[in-house]
Coordinates of C-alpha atoms and ligand atoms in Angstrom, one line a residue:
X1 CA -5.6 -66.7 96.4
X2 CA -8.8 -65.1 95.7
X3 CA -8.6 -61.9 93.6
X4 CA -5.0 -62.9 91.7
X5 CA -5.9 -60.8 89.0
X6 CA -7.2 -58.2 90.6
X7 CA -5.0 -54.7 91.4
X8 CA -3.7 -56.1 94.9
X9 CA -3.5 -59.4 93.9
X10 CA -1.0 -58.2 91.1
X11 CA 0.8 -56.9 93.9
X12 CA 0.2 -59.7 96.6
X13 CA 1.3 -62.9 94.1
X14 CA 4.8 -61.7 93.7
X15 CA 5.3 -60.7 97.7
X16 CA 4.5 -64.2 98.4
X17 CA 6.1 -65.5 96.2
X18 CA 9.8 -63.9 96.9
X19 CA 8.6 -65.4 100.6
X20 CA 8.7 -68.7 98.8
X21 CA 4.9 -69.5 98.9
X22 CA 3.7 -71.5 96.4
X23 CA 0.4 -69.3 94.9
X24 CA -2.6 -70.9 93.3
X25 CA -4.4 -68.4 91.5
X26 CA -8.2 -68.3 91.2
X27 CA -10.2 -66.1 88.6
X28 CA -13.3 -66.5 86.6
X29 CA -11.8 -66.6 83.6
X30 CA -9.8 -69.4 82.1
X31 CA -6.1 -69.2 82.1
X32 CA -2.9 -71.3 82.4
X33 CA -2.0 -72.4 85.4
X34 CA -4.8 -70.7 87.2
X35 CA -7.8 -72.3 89.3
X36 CA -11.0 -71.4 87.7
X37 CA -13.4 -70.1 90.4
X38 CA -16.7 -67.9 90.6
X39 CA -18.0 -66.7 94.5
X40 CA -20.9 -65.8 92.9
X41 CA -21.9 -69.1 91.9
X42 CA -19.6 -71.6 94.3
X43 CA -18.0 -72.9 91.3
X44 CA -14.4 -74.3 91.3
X45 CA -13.9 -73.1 94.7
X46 CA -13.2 -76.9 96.0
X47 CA -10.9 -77.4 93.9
X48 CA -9.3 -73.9 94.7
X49 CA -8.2 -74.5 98.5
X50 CA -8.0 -78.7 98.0
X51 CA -4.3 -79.0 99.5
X52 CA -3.8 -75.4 100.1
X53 CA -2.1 -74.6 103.5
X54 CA -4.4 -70.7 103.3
X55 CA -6.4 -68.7 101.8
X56 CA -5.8 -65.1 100.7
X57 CA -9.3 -63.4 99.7
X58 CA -9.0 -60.2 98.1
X59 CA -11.7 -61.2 95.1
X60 CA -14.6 -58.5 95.5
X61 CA -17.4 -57.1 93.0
X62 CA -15.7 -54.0 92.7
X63 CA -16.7 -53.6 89.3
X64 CA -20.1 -54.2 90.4
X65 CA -21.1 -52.7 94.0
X66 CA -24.5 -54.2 93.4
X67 CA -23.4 -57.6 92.8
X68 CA -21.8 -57.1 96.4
X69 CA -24.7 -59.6 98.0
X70 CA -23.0 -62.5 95.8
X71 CA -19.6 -61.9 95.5
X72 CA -19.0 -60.9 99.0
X73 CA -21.0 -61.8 101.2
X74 CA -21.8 -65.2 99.9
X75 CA -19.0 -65.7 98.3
X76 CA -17.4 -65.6 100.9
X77 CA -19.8 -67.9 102.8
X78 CA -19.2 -70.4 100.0
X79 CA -15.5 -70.4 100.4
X80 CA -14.9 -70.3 104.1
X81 CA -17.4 -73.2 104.1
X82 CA -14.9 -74.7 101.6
X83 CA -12.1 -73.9 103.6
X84 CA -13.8 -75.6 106.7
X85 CA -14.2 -78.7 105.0
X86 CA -10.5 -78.6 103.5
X87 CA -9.4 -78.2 107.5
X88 CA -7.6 -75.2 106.3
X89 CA -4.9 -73.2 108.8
X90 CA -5.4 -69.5 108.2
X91 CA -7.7 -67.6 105.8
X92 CA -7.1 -63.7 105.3
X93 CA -9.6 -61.7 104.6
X94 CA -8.8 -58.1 102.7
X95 CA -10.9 -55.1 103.4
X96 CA -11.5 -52.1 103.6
X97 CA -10.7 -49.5 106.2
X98 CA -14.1 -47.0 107.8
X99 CA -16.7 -49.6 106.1
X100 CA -18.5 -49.7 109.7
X101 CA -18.3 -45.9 109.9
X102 CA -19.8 -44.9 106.0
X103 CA -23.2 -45.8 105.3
X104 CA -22.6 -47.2 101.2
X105 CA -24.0 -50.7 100.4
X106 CA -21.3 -51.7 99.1
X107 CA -19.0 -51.0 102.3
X108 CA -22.5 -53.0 104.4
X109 CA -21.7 -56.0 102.5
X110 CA -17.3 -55.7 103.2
X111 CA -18.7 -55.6 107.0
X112 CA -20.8 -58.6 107.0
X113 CA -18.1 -60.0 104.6
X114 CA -15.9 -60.0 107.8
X115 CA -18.6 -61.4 110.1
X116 CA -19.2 -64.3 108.1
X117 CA -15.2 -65.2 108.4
X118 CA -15.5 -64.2 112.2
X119 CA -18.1 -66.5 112.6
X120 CA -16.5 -69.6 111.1
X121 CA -14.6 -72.5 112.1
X122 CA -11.4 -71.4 109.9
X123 CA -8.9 -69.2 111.8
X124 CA -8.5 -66.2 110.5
X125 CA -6.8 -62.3 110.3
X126 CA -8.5 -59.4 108.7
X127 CA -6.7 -56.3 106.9
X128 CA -8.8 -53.3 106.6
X129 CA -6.6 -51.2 103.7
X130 CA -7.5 -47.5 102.7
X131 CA -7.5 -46.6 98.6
X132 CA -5.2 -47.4 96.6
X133 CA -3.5 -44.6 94.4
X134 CA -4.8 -46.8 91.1
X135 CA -8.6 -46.0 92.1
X136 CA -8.4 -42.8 92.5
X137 CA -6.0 -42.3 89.3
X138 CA -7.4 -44.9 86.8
X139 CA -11.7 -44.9 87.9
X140 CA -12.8 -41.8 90.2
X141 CA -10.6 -39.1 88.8
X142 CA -11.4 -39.9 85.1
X143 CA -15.3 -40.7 85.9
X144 CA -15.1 -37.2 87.9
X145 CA -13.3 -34.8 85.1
X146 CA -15.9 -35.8 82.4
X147 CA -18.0 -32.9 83.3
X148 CA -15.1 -30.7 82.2
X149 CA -14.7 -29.0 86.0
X150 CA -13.5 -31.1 89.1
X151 CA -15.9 -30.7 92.3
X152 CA -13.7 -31.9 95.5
X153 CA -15.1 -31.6 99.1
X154 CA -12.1 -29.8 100.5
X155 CA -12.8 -31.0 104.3
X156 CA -12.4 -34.7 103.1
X157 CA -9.3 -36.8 103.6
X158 CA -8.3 -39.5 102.6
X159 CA -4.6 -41.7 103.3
X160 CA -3.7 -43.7 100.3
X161 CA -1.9 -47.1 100.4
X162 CA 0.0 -49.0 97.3
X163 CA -0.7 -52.3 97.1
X164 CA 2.7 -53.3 97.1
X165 CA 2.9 -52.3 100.9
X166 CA -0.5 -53.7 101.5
X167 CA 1.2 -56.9 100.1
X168 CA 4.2 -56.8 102.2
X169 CA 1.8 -56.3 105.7
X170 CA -0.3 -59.4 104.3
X171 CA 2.7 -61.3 103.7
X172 CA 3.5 -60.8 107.4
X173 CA 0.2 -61.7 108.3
X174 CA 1.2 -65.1 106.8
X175 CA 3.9 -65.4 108.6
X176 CA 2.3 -64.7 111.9
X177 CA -0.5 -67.1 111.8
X178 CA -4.0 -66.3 112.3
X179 CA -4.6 -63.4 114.6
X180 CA -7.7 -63.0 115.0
X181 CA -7.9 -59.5 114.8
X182 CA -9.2 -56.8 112.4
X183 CA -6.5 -54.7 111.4
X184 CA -6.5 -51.5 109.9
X185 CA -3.6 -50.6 107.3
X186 CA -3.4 -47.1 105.8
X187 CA -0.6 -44.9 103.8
X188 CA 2.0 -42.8 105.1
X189 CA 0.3 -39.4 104.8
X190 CA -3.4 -38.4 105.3
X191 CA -4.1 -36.0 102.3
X192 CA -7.0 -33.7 101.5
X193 CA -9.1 -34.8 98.5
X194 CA -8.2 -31.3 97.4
X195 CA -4.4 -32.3 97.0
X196 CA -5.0 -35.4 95.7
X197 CA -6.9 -33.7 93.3
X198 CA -4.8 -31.0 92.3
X199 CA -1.4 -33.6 92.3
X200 CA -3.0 -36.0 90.2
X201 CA -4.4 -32.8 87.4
X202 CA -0.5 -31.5 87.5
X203 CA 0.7 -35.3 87.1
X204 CA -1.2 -36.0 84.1
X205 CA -1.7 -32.8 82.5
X206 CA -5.0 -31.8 82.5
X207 CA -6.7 -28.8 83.0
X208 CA -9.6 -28.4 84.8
X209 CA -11.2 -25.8 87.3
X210 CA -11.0 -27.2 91.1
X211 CA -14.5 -26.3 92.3
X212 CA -14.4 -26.8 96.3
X213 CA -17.8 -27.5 97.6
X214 CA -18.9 -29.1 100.9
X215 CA -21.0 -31.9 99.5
X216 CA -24.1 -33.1 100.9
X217 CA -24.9 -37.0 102.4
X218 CA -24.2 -38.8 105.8
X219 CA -21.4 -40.7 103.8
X220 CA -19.7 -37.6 102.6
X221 CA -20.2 -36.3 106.4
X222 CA -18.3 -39.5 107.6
X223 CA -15.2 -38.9 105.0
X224 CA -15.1 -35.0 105.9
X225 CA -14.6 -36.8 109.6
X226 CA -12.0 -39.2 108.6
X227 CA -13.6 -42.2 108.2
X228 CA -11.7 -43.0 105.4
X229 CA -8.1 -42.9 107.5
X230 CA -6.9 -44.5 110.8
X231 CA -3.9 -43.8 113.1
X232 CA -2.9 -47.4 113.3
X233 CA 0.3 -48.3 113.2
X234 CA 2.4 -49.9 110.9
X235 CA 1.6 -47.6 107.8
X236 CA 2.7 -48.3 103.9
X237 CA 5.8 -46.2 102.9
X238 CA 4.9 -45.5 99.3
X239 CA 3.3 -41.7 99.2
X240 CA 0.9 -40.7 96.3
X241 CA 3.5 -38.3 94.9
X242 CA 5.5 -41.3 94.6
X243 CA 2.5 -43.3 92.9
X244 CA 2.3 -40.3 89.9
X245 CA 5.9 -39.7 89.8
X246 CA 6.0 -43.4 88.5
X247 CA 3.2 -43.8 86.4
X248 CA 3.3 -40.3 84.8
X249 CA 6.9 -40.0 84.6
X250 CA 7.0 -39.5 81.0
X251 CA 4.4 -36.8 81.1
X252 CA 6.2 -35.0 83.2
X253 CA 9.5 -35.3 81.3
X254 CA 7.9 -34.5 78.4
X255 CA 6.3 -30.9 78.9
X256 CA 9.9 -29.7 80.8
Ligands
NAP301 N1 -9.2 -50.6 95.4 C1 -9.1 -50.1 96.6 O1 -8.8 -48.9 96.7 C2 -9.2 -50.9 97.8 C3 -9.0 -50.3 99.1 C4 -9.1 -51.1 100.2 C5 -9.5 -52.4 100.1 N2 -9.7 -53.0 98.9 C6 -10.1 -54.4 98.8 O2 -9.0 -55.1 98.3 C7 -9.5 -56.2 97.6 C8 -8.9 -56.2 96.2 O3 -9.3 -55.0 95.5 P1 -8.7 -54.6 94.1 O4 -8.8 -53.1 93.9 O5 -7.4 -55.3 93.8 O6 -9.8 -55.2 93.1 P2 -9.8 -55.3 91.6 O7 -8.6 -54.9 90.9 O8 -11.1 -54.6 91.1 O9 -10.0 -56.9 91.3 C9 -11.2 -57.5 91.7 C10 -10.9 -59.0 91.8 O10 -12.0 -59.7 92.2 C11 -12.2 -60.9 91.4 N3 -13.6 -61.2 91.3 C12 -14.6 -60.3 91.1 N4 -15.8 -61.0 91.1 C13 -15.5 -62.3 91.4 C14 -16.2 -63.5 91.5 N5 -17.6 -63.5 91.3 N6 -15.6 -64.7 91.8 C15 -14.3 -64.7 91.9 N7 -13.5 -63.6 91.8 C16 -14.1 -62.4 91.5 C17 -11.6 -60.5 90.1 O11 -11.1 -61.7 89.5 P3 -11.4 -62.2 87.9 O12 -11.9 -61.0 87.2 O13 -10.1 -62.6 87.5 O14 -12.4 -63.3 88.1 C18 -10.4 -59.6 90.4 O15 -9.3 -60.3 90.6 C19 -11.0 -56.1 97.6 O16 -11.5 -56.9 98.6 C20 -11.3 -54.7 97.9 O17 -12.5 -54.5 98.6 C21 -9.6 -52.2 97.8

């Protein structure tokens, strides 16, 4: 698996495991019992599917949108080659969910992430996911509140999806064999940015003014049309209130 250490991988390793999978781990940094692997540079990434039944490729430059050319795109190039030569049965390919709707660079490269699986030799499923509640909570909202006020896009919506059910549907993916189909996987409810905004300020106990604005852009245009949701069916369980009622708990307990 590609992306082990990643937020949906933390989620993804266990699933398979309890399905009685034996997971090898890749990351770019060293550690125990791990595969060391870069897509960036092609490195370790024979190794990583010698003997391997499948591939599970979550790894992404996340951190790094502009790195997305590498990582991605031929990253991914390098390891379905990889997986080609290694005869493997199934590779399954993580993305992400409006990417051929919102004109960002980073969601160009997901999409011809996905054509360069399509266009192998290896057979293969693809999961388009929406956001997981640990973006929004742990990198937009924080990156967004520095300025002191919070400016949300009230027409906006968004439908977000723990990793943990993103793990189970890729776990049945598994099972199923390759299905050659692009699949789109969202959360239970579809949610304003407005009340994701106002749930997660109440969660952790911040105070900030809510400025509502309709934003400028094509890509804000696209999310204000719901690009970033999808009526497909099956859908995760686990809501956002859920996601802060777990994590902030204790901040909650602690100013009743
Ligand atoms: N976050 C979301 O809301 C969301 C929504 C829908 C879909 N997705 C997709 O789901 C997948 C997983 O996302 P995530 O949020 O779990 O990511 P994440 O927590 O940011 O983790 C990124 C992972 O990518 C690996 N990685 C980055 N650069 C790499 C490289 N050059 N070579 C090998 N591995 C590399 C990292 O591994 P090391 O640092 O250990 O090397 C890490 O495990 C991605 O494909 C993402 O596009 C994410």
């Amino acid at each position: 698996m590609t992306g082990a250490s990643g937020v949906l991988g933390s989620a993804v390793v266990p699933r398979l495991e309890e399905d009685g999978h034996d997971v090898r781990r890749t990351s770019r940094h060293p550690r125990a019992g791990w595969v060391k692997a870069d897509l960036a540079t092609g490195q370790g990434l024979v190794e990583a599917v010698d003997g391997v039944e499948a591939v599970v490729h979550l790894a992404s430059a996340t951190k790094q949108y502009r790195k997305a050319g590498e990582v991605d795109v031929a990253g991914t190039r390098r390891l379905v080659t990889a997986a080609e030569r290694a005869g493997l049965a199934h590779v399954v390919l993580v993305s992400i969910v409006g990417i051929d709707r919102i004109p960002f660079g980073y969601y160009r490269s997901k999409l011809a992430a996905e054509k360069v699986l399509q266009a192998s030799q290896v057979p293969w499923s693809i999961l388009r996911a929406t956001q997981f509640p640990q973006l929004v909570d742990e990198r937009f909202l924080p990156l967004a509140s520095r300025l002191g006020v919070l400016v949300t896009d009230p027409g906006i919506t968004v439908q977000l999806v723990d990793p943990r059910d993103v793990a189970g549907r890729i776990g049945e993916l598994l099972a199923g064999g390759p299905s050659y189909r692009v699949e789109n996987f969202g959360g239970p409810e579809v949610q304003t940015l407005d009340e994701i905004v106002r749930s997660w300020l109440r969660a952790t106990g911040r105070h900030r003014p809510v400025i509502s604005l309709r934003l400028p852009g094509k890509m804000l245009r696209a999310m204000r049309e719901g690009a970033l949701t999808t009526t497909d069916q099956p859908t995760g369980i686990r809501t956002w209130e859920a996601y802060l009622a777990e994590r902030y708990a204790p901040v909650q307990d602690s100013q009743a």
